[in-house]
Amino acid sequence: EVTNTGDVTLTDVTVTDPLPGLSAITPAPVTLEPGDSQIFTATYTITLADMDAGSVNNTATATGTDPNEDDVTDTDSETITANQDPSIDIVKTASQSAYDEAGDVITYSFEVTNTGDVTLTDVTVTDPLPGLSAITPAPVTLEPGDSQIFTATYTITLADMDAGSVNNTATATGTDPNEDDVTDTDSETITANQDPSIDIVKTADKSSVSAAGEVVTYTFTVTNTGNVTLSNVVIDDALTGSVDLAVTPSTLAPGEVGTATATYTVTQADMDAGEIVNVATATGTAPDETTVNDDDTVTVDVAEAAGIDLLKEADRSSVSAAGEVVTYTFTVTNTGNVTLSNVVIDDALTGSVALAVTPSTLAPGATGTATATYTVLQSDMDAGEIVNVATATGTAPDETTVNDEDTVTVDVAEAASINLVKEADRSSVSAAGEVIEYTFTVTNTGNVTLSNVVIDDALTGSVDLAVTPSTLAPGATGTATATYTVLQSDMDAGEIVNVATATGTAPDETTVNDEGTATVDVAEAAGINLVKEADRSSVSAAGEVVTYTFTVTNTGNVTLSNVVIDDALTGSVALAVSPSTLAPGATGTAT
């Protein structure tokens, strides 16, 4: 606004302003009478430099020409200040929203924008994240609205995996024209794809066991197969009684291995089961306090060796007669390494089928017993011994059976003997030619059966005369008969003595015999008759010779010997009869 403050008219009144970028000042030159005013106008567009300068100060000069053609001037300065609003913005982004394992490389991008209205110099990004690479580029200058992307890389650590996330705050800093710092921060959180995992491998120091009482040492190898640290790693193993058994080390980084050991004493139940199945569990605690676990099973085989032994004993070493009772004792021992059930005895001799042993279930080394009785038969006596084979049977846990035989022999005190009684059907005879019938009664007086029982009797001409029956059990009797015709010699002997022999064959092929004698008396009746005859009935003169004939007859039942004639007339003394021995009825003569 230009005013003519003088008292003369001013012509060619103009306004000049040296401010660069000022538009033309209008209106065109004017004339101002004293006291008149004219408003001139011009426009100016604020520049970034003006913003950065903080103010625009310029001086305008009004010039007019007075009537003397002299210039009349006046100046006025005007300063306008900048409403400076320095501002900066940072946006931080990660190349991925999550990470999987230590060693992953994250690229961070920091986009810094000058969101104010003044230039910012020395614009930089700082980030306190330990391990972050250098942030590039070097410090830059950003005019309002300009942006710059800074970058840096970061390698994920195990601590980051365990933490579950990486959270960091980046700061963008710039210097405004007033040398003041302008800052902005941005945080970025990327999460860990935590995958806690554990693996256990259980091994035994032996592949099989053969007896209760053996000690198996189990080794537990635990590996952290996840991507985070596991703490408080322990083993639970019911078989070995391990509860929270500490693994060494008990904190495992990913891929790290820890171990533990435990021992187990094999029981008989394990042996009977046929195998020892051991399931162990490894447990570890992840950083977020969740737990992970893994099972592993190891099987130790049982080298099963089922065995049984039978000892059979009799209460006597020998028997002497059928009907005696033998008591057998069966002692059964489990000689294997597994329990045997349903232990029984089979013994055909005593008729025992599945005879229960007491106890009927036997642990290895244990013994059970059973008894049975047997009544001796005649066939046993005849056999010469009683051989008894018994079998003990037991069932192993796998349902197979084992058995053992034992034989006990009871001897027979064999006493074979025979008795013969010989009888005649008459007590005496009175004449040759009579027939005597002999009866032979044979008794088995021993304790074994006799076979092929026969009679030998020379008198009757019997050789191996069969007895009926010809086989005799002890105490049994058999008979045979034979006849004999009395001879004169028997009559002359005065008695008939008959000795017969009974013979039997024992089961052992030996023979026994006995003699029996029967005597039949002779009812002797000796008699003689003499008939004397002369060869003439009369004589007529001395000197004649008379011949006498003596006829002697044996009128008895026995032979007469030394038959002689005594005849005083003829002077015969012990005159021999011819023949001089006369059988009954026979005749001899003498003259």
XYZ file of C-alpha atoms in Angstrom:
591
model
C 0.000 0.000 0.000
C 1.712 3.128 -1.254
C 0.522 6.513 0.022
C 1.541 9.960 -1.229
C 2.429 11.461 2.035
C 3.821 14.626 0.445
C 2.139 17.715 -0.889
C 2.777 17.316 -4.542
C 1.562 14.881 -7.054
C 3.709 11.915 -7.663
C 3.777 10.291 -11.045
C 5.062 6.926 -12.217
C 4.501 5.541 -8.798
C 5.748 1.952 -8.810
C 6.737 -0.703 -6.336
C 9.815 -2.821 -6.746
C 10.769 -5.846 -4.676
C 13.939 -7.752 -5.197
C 12.509 -11.046 -3.765
C 13.417 -13.686 -6.262
C 10.417 -15.478 -7.609
C 8.043 -12.583 -6.828
C 5.429 -12.150 -9.501
C 4.988 -8.901 -11.359
C 3.725 -6.145 -9.097
C 0.492 -4.664 -10.307
C -0.965 -2.360 -11.255
C 1.132 -0.548 -13.747
C 2.683 2.743 -12.591
C 0.067 5.127 -11.206
C -0.148 8.800 -10.237
C -0.912 9.642 -6.691
C -2.021 12.961 -5.512
C -1.129 13.991 -2.069
C -2.884 11.764 0.414
C -3.875 9.194 -2.139
C -2.964 5.571 -1.717
C -2.599 2.664 -4.080
C -2.441 -0.972 -3.238
C -0.038 -2.876 -5.352
C -0.050 -6.654 -5.207
C 2.208 -9.462 -6.120
C 2.322 -13.156 -5.247
C 5.129 -15.297 -4.052
C 5.302 -19.007 -3.861
C 7.119 -20.267 -0.838
C 10.054 -22.427 -1.705
C 11.588 -25.292 0.199
C 14.483 -22.969 0.805
C 12.092 -20.566 2.444
C 10.764 -23.391 4.597
C 14.238 -24.484 5.423
C 15.216 -20.793 6.106
C 12.428 -20.492 8.559
C 11.254 -17.123 7.210
C 10.976 -14.941 4.156
C 12.253 -11.397 4.631
C 12.055 -8.974 1.792
C 12.094 -5.241 1.323
C 9.791 -3.426 -1.108
C 10.588 0.046 -2.468
C 7.921 2.495 -3.560
C 9.174 5.063 -6.054
C 7.387 8.103 -7.441
C 8.471 11.111 -9.531
C 7.778 14.509 -8.107
C 7.038 17.470 -10.259
C 10.718 18.268 -10.292
C 11.319 14.875 -11.867
C 13.056 13.776 -8.793
C 12.408 10.303 -7.448
C 10.739 10.013 -4.116
C 11.230 6.591 -2.468
C 10.289 4.675 0.568
C 11.047 1.124 1.658
C 9.311 -1.322 3.892
C 10.462 -4.753 4.985
C 8.181 -7.682 5.804
C 9.228 -10.906 7.416
C 6.936 -13.896 7.431
C 7.947 -16.918 9.348
C 7.660 -20.511 8.305
C 5.439 -22.695 10.338
C 8.091 -25.388 10.147
C 6.783 -28.845 10.893
C 9.716 -31.129 10.598
C 8.602 -34.761 10.676
C 9.984 -38.122 9.763
C 8.389 -41.537 9.400
C 9.949 -44.950 9.456
C 8.260 -48.166 8.430
C 10.131 -51.320 9.256
C 9.366 -54.540 7.472
C 10.931 -57.988 7.606
C 11.503 -60.249 4.675
C 9.400 -62.877 6.422
C 6.814 -62.852 9.124
C 8.155 -65.905 10.898
C 11.326 -67.903 11.150
C 11.914 -71.612 11.466
C 15.326 -72.193 12.932
C 18.480 -70.645 14.158
C 20.569 -69.572 11.201
C 17.651 -68.190 9.227
C 18.627 -64.815 7.767
C 16.086 -62.042 8.040
C 16.374 -58.983 5.823
C 14.925 -55.851 7.368
C 13.820 -52.951 5.194
C 13.456 -49.542 6.812
C 11.525 -47.115 4.642
C 12.174 -43.610 5.929
C 9.996 -40.767 4.627
C 10.321 -37.014 5.251
C 6.768 -36.363 6.280
C 7.505 -32.791 7.328
C 7.820 -29.580 5.340
C 11.492 -28.925 5.671
C 14.559 -30.685 4.414
C 16.096 -33.215 6.699
C 19.776 -33.887 6.545
C 21.934 -36.654 7.929
C 19.000 -38.998 7.829
C 20.035 -42.322 9.346
C 18.437 -45.456 10.808
C 19.588 -47.012 14.007
C 18.457 -50.358 15.456
C 19.720 -51.709 18.756
C 19.071 -55.351 17.827
C 22.278 -57.210 18.775
C 23.785 -58.952 15.797
C 22.088 -56.748 13.222
C 24.313 -55.979 10.281
C 25.278 -52.420 9.341
C 22.330 -50.427 8.066
C 22.838 -49.032 4.602
C 23.037 -46.654 2.842
C 25.108 -43.942 4.515
C 23.297 -40.861 5.884
C 21.121 -39.183 3.251
C 19.228 -35.926 2.841
C 15.508 -36.096 2.349
C 13.356 -33.268 1.129
C 9.749 -33.262 2.233
C 7.934 -36.245 0.798
C 11.071 -38.040 -0.213
C 11.711 -41.593 0.974
C 14.752 -43.749 1.356
C 14.831 -47.485 1.960
C 17.529 -48.620 4.324
C 18.340 -52.300 4.743
C 20.073 -54.614 7.186
C 20.220 -58.358 7.768
C 19.889 -60.394 10.921
C 20.709 -64.049 11.555
C 18.277 -65.821 13.894
C 19.864 -67.208 17.023
C 18.828 -70.119 19.218
C 17.903 -67.554 21.837
C 15.475 -66.046 19.312
C 13.975 -69.484 18.685
C 13.603 -70.047 22.396
C 12.181 -66.540 22.914
C 9.470 -67.242 20.409
C 9.845 -63.950 18.608
C 12.263 -61.211 17.644
C 10.989 -57.736 18.464
C 13.116 -54.754 17.724
C 12.571 -51.046 17.303
C 14.310 -49.044 14.622
C 14.745 -45.291 14.897
C 14.956 -42.938 11.947
C 16.767 -39.678 12.738
C 17.157 -36.592 10.598
C 18.414 -33.063 11.265
C 16.070 -30.176 10.438
C 17.289 -26.776 9.242
C 17.385 -25.631 12.812
C 19.885 -28.367 13.593
C 17.314 -30.123 15.670
C 16.910 -33.871 15.421
C 13.680 -35.267 14.131
C 13.027 -38.901 14.927
C 10.504 -41.661 14.446
C 10.468 -45.248 15.577
C 8.848 -48.390 14.314
C 8.797 -51.827 15.843
C 8.614 -55.092 14.007
C 7.930 -58.449 15.579
C 8.518 -61.688 13.759
C 7.510 -64.889 15.427
C 9.339 -68.160 15.681
C 7.728 -71.196 14.148
C 8.643 -73.131 17.241
C 8.583 -76.854 16.657
C 9.740 -78.498 19.850
C 10.433 -82.171 19.344
C 12.303 -84.928 21.127
C 13.474 -88.387 20.174
C 14.481 -91.243 22.424
C 16.367 -94.352 21.410
C 16.489 -97.050 24.041
C 19.028 -99.831 23.822
C 19.803 -102.821 26.033
C 23.266 -104.217 26.684
C 22.094 -107.672 25.695
C 19.690 -109.024 23.115
C 18.479 -111.912 25.207
C 18.488 -113.261 28.748
C 18.541 -116.812 29.949
C 17.704 -116.688 33.641
C 15.867 -114.683 36.253
C 18.276 -112.548 38.237
C 20.269 -111.390 35.238
C 20.784 -107.632 35.087
C 19.988 -105.709 31.916
C 21.480 -102.231 31.536
C 19.377 -99.883 29.442
C 20.904 -96.823 27.786
C 18.578 -93.985 26.835
C 19.845 -91.701 24.082
C 17.757 -88.547 23.843
C 18.057 -86.139 20.901
C 16.496 -82.687 20.620
C 14.956 -83.038 17.184
C 13.126 -79.725 17.373
C 14.268 -76.144 16.778
C 14.141 -74.802 20.319
C 16.047 -75.580 23.469
C 14.577 -78.245 25.707
C 15.152 -78.069 29.417
C 14.483 -80.484 32.260
C 14.924 -83.470 29.957
C 14.049 -86.605 31.921
C 13.219 -90.255 31.407
C 10.258 -92.150 32.780
C 10.611 -95.903 32.575
C 8.190 -97.994 34.568
C 10.133 -101.206 34.029
C 13.304 -99.922 35.682
C 11.361 -97.832 38.186
C 12.827 -94.647 36.734
C 10.736 -91.553 37.422
C 12.121 -88.227 36.158
C 15.512 -89.838 35.612
C 17.784 -86.923 34.664
C 19.402 -86.968 31.253
C 22.968 -85.679 31.036
C 22.969 -82.891 30.036
C 19.401 -82.151 31.032
C 19.185 -79.077 28.766
C 19.523 -79.828 25.076
C 19.941 -77.419 22.209
C 18.474 -78.488 18.878
C 20.381 -81.465 17.584
C 22.121 -82.029 20.889
C 22.164 -85.474 22.487
C 21.939 -86.482 26.128
C 22.092 -89.905 27.766
C 20.935 -91.748 30.841
C 21.203 -95.338 32.026
C 19.131 -97.608 34.228
C 19.370 -101.243 35.217
C 16.737 -103.911 35.508
C 16.900 -107.290 37.206
C 15.105 -109.960 35.225
C 12.228 -111.627 37.052
C 10.817 -115.084 36.586
C 7.662 -113.455 35.238
C 9.795 -111.963 32.466
C 11.254 -115.362 31.668
C 7.793 -116.858 31.525
C 6.540 -114.005 29.309
C 9.112 -114.931 26.685
C 10.383 -111.385 26.252
C 10.965 -108.187 28.166
C 9.208 -105.280 26.466
C 10.343 -101.950 27.849
C 8.678 -98.692 26.845
C 10.478 -95.584 28.039
C 9.340 -91.986 27.637
C 11.617 -88.988 27.245
C 10.117 -85.632 28.225
C 11.496 -82.149 27.718
C 10.169 -78.680 28.465
C 10.074 -76.164 25.624
C 10.710 -72.445 26.260
C 6.984 -71.764 26.287
C 6.645 -74.267 29.135
C 4.892 -76.811 26.974
C 6.276 -80.306 27.100
C 7.191 -82.718 24.368
C 7.779 -86.399 24.716
C 8.652 -89.473 22.754
C 8.399 -93.175 23.453
C 10.745 -95.910 22.436
C 10.408 -99.602 22.958
C 13.207 -102.108 23.260
C 12.560 -105.817 23.458
C 14.960 -108.237 25.075
C 14.253 -111.790 24.084
C 14.147 -114.667 26.512
C 16.370 -117.579 25.557
C 13.732 -119.972 26.795
C 15.033 -123.384 27.765
C 12.219 -125.366 29.278
C 13.347 -128.545 30.982
C 12.025 -131.165 33.346
C 13.562 -134.057 35.242
C 11.782 -137.048 36.700
C 13.170 -139.231 39.468
C 11.063 -142.288 40.177
C 11.682 -144.355 43.283
C 10.069 -147.480 44.738
C 9.630 -148.146 48.452
C 11.352 -151.516 48.058
C 14.076 -152.984 45.943
C 12.460 -156.381 45.430
C 9.207 -158.270 45.826
C 8.652 -161.900 46.652
C 5.011 -162.570 45.893
C 2.116 -161.447 43.747
C -0.244 -159.247 45.706
C 2.457 -157.235 47.373
C 1.956 -153.467 47.046
C 4.763 -151.237 45.765
C 4.532 -147.500 46.437
C 6.215 -145.334 43.822
C 7.315 -141.771 44.574
C 7.766 -139.397 41.645
C 10.025 -136.400 42.244
C 9.796 -133.828 39.461
C 12.297 -130.966 39.158
C 12.028 -127.974 36.837
C 15.483 -127.972 35.250
C 14.716 -125.180 32.782
C 14.573 -121.416 33.085
C 10.834 -120.872 32.729
C 7.941 -121.789 34.979
C 6.200 -125.045 34.183
C 2.488 -125.411 34.793
C 0.157 -128.389 34.737
C 2.956 -130.729 35.772
C 1.591 -134.274 35.657
C 2.743 -137.874 35.668
C 1.728 -140.571 33.212
C 2.533 -144.056 34.426
C 0.959 -146.937 32.581
C 2.026 -149.467 35.200
C 0.128 -147.804 38.028
C -2.669 -146.671 35.727
C -1.793 -143.044 36.392
C -2.951 -140.670 33.662
C -2.226 -136.962 34.183
C -1.527 -137.636 37.862
C -1.136 -134.188 39.411
C 2.202 -133.284 40.951
C 2.124 -131.211 44.132
C 2.641 -128.373 43.502
C 1.596 -128.617 39.878
C 3.288 -125.323 38.954
C 7.063 -125.297 39.326
C 9.420 -122.366 39.115
C 12.898 -123.114 37.790
C 14.722 -125.309 40.286
C 11.547 -126.092 42.193
C 10.491 -129.665 42.962
C 7.097 -131.343 43.182
C 6.089 -134.857 44.131
C 3.385 -137.428 43.524
C 2.844 -141.017 44.613
C 1.106 -144.042 43.171
C 0.764 -147.653 44.251
C 0.983 -150.868 42.304
C -0.131 -154.351 43.262
C 2.324 -156.959 42.043
C 0.896 -159.406 39.514
C 1.963 -162.949 38.920
C 3.085 -161.862 35.493
C 5.491 -159.460 37.208
C 6.836 -162.314 39.319
C 7.249 -164.427 36.223
C 8.976 -161.559 34.400
C 11.672 -161.566 37.061
C 11.482 -157.830 37.556
C 8.997 -154.965 37.480
C 10.206 -152.309 35.077
C 8.234 -149.122 35.439
C 8.714 -146.268 32.977
C 6.931 -143.063 33.984
C 6.771 -139.764 32.124
C 6.623 -136.316 33.704
C 5.129 -133.581 31.520
C 5.001 -129.834 32.100
C 3.652 -126.945 30.045
C 5.949 -124.009 29.327
C 4.572 -120.450 29.122
C 4.544 -120.640 25.307
C 2.222 -123.653 25.588
C 4.871 -126.078 24.427
C 5.380 -129.119 26.592
C 8.492 -130.774 27.939
C 8.765 -134.239 29.354
C 11.196 -136.652 30.875
C 11.107 -140.353 31.504
C 12.559 -142.295 34.350
C 12.677 -146.006 34.872
C 12.761 -147.809 38.168
C 13.198 -151.562 38.370
C 12.013 -153.621 41.289
C 13.598 -157.027 41.306
C 11.680 -160.245 41.872
C 13.108 -162.456 44.616
C 12.359 -165.479 42.488
C 11.902 -168.736 44.391
C 10.840 -171.383 41.953
C 9.918 -174.740 43.476
C 7.742 -177.764 42.761
C 6.228 -180.599 44.795
C 5.262 -184.042 43.563
C 2.919 -186.370 45.340
C 2.690 -189.860 43.770
C -0.116 -192.191 44.749
C -1.040 -195.686 43.694
C -4.597 -196.907 43.384
C -3.800 -199.814 45.723
C -1.591 -200.383 48.694
C -0.499 -203.888 47.744
C -0.504 -206.444 44.973
C -0.776 -210.156 45.167
C 0.175 -211.394 41.758
C 2.253 -210.464 38.797
C 0.155 -209.103 35.985
C -1.920 -206.933 38.210
C -2.158 -203.307 36.919
C -1.384 -200.393 39.214
C -2.574 -196.896 38.282
C -0.401 -194.155 39.614
C -1.669 -190.575 40.044
C 0.894 -187.778 40.081
C -0.212 -184.567 41.829
C 2.136 -181.656 41.098
C 1.948 -178.396 43.067
C 3.765 -175.129 42.250
C 5.182 -174.351 45.688
C 7.245 -171.376 44.473
C 6.380 -167.770 43.663
C 6.719 -167.865 39.898
C 4.705 -169.641 37.268
C 6.036 -172.959 36.094
C 5.551 -174.015 32.523
C 6.110 -177.304 30.683
C 5.417 -179.268 33.840
C 6.100 -182.958 33.090
C 6.617 -186.273 34.863
C 9.460 -188.666 34.339
C 8.768 -192.087 35.802
C 11.051 -194.942 34.801
C 8.789 -197.571 36.348
C 5.847 -196.688 34.171
C 8.043 -195.749 31.234
C 6.798 -192.184 31.371
C 9.145 -189.669 29.784
C 7.997 -186.016 29.791
C 4.525 -187.121 30.693
C 2.445 -183.936 30.454
C 0.752 -182.668 33.571
C -2.682 -181.174 33.176
C -2.482 -178.227 33.186
C 1.111 -178.106 32.175
C 1.499 -174.472 33.318
C 1.039 -173.862 37.010
C 0.765 -170.582 38.814
C 2.130 -170.461 42.332
C -0.044 -172.683 44.510
C -1.751 -174.281 41.527
C -1.926 -178.055 41.114
C -1.787 -180.280 38.056
C -2.170 -184.014 37.666
C -1.110 -186.855 35.470
C -1.666 -190.638 35.579
C 0.233 -193.672 34.437
C -0.249 -197.446 34.777
C 2.107 -200.238 35.631
C 1.740 -203.983 35.249
C 3.215 -205.855 38.172
C 6.112 -208.115 37.270
C 7.113 -211.268 39.011
C 10.273 -209.520 39.938
C 8.129 -206.987 41.781
C 6.394 -209.812 43.586
C 9.729 -211.324 44.402
C 11.024 -207.978 45.592
C 8.301 -207.834 48.203
C 7.316 -204.274 47.285
C 7.113 -201.964 44.332
C 8.944 -198.738 45.047
C 8.197 -196.117 42.394
C 10.180 -192.875 42.330
C 8.886 -190.266 39.845
C 10.273 -186.826 39.130
C 8.167 -183.701 38.380
C 9.977 -180.996 36.420
C 8.843 -177.419 35.669
C 10.451 -174.546 33.818
C 10.665 -171.202 35.601
C 10.298 -167.926 33.635
C 14.065 -167.511 33.596
C 14.313 -170.879 31.797
C 15.782 -172.592 34.808
C 14.120 -175.820 35.864
C 12.967 -177.090 39.198
C 12.064 -180.642 40.082
C 10.873 -182.837 42.889
C 10.650 -186.542 43.384
C 7.693 -188.405 44.660
C 7.835 -191.992 45.853
C 4.971 -194.462 46.059
C 5.459 -197.934 47.524
C 3.050 -200.742 46.833
C 3.496 -203.722 49.076
C 3.487 -207.319 47.861
C 1.034 -209.653 49.687
C 3.566 -212.459 49.553
C 2.137 -216.048 49.673
C 4.963 -218.540 49.083
C 3.892 -222.145 48.370
C 5.408 -225.410 47.028
C 3.976 -228.747 46.027
C 5.901 -231.983 45.601
C 4.646 -234.943 43.580
C 6.839 -238.058 43.890
C 6.389 -240.928 41.450
C 8.160 -244.266 41.037
C 8.819 -245.789 37.665
C 7.113 -248.985 38.821
C 4.364 -249.748 41.117
C 6.048 -252.830 42.645
C 9.314 -254.655 42.861
C 9.983 -258.317 42.929
C 13.520 -258.716 43.980
C 16.182 -257.042 45.930
C 18.596 -255.423 43.724
C 15.991 -253.968 41.489
C 16.398 -250.276 40.893
C 13.467 -247.995 41.387
C 13.669 -244.619 39.749
C 11.823 -241.885 41.569
C 10.773 -238.722 39.775
C 10.172 -235.660 41.931
C 7.909 -233.006 40.337
C 8.014 -229.758 42.310
C 5.454 -226.964 41.542
C 5.649 -223.368 42.861
C 2.150 -222.999 44.142
C 2.812 -219.558 45.689
C 2.992 -216.054 44.209
C 6.665 -215.487 44.569
C 9.603 -217.116 42.875
C 11.223 -219.947 44.766
C 14.894 -220.401 44.433
C 17.238 -223.155 45.584
C 14.517 -225.709 45.197
C 15.967 -229.045 46.428
C 14.798 -232.487 47.422
C 15.714 -234.228 50.604
C 14.962 -237.955 50.390
C 16.431 -240.163 53.064
C 15.468 -243.337 51.183
C 17.489 -242.513 48.187
C 20.095 -240.736 50.243
C 19.272 -237.504 48.483
C 20.248 -234.461 50.443
C 19.612 -231.072 48.798
C 19.054 -232.832 45.515
C 18.823 -230.005 43.035
C 15.543 -229.632 41.223
C 15.862 -228.613 37.658
C 15.321 -225.826 37.331
C 16.154 -224.957 40.831
C 14.364 -221.569 40.634
C 10.679 -221.691 40.033
C 8.413 -218.853 39.276
C 4.923 -219.096 40.613
C 3.197 -221.999 38.819
C 6.442 -223.243 37.385
C 7.510 -226.859 37.746
C 10.917 -228.401 38.270
C 11.944 -232.012 38.451
C 14.596 -234.188 39.925
C 15.133 -238.059 39.786
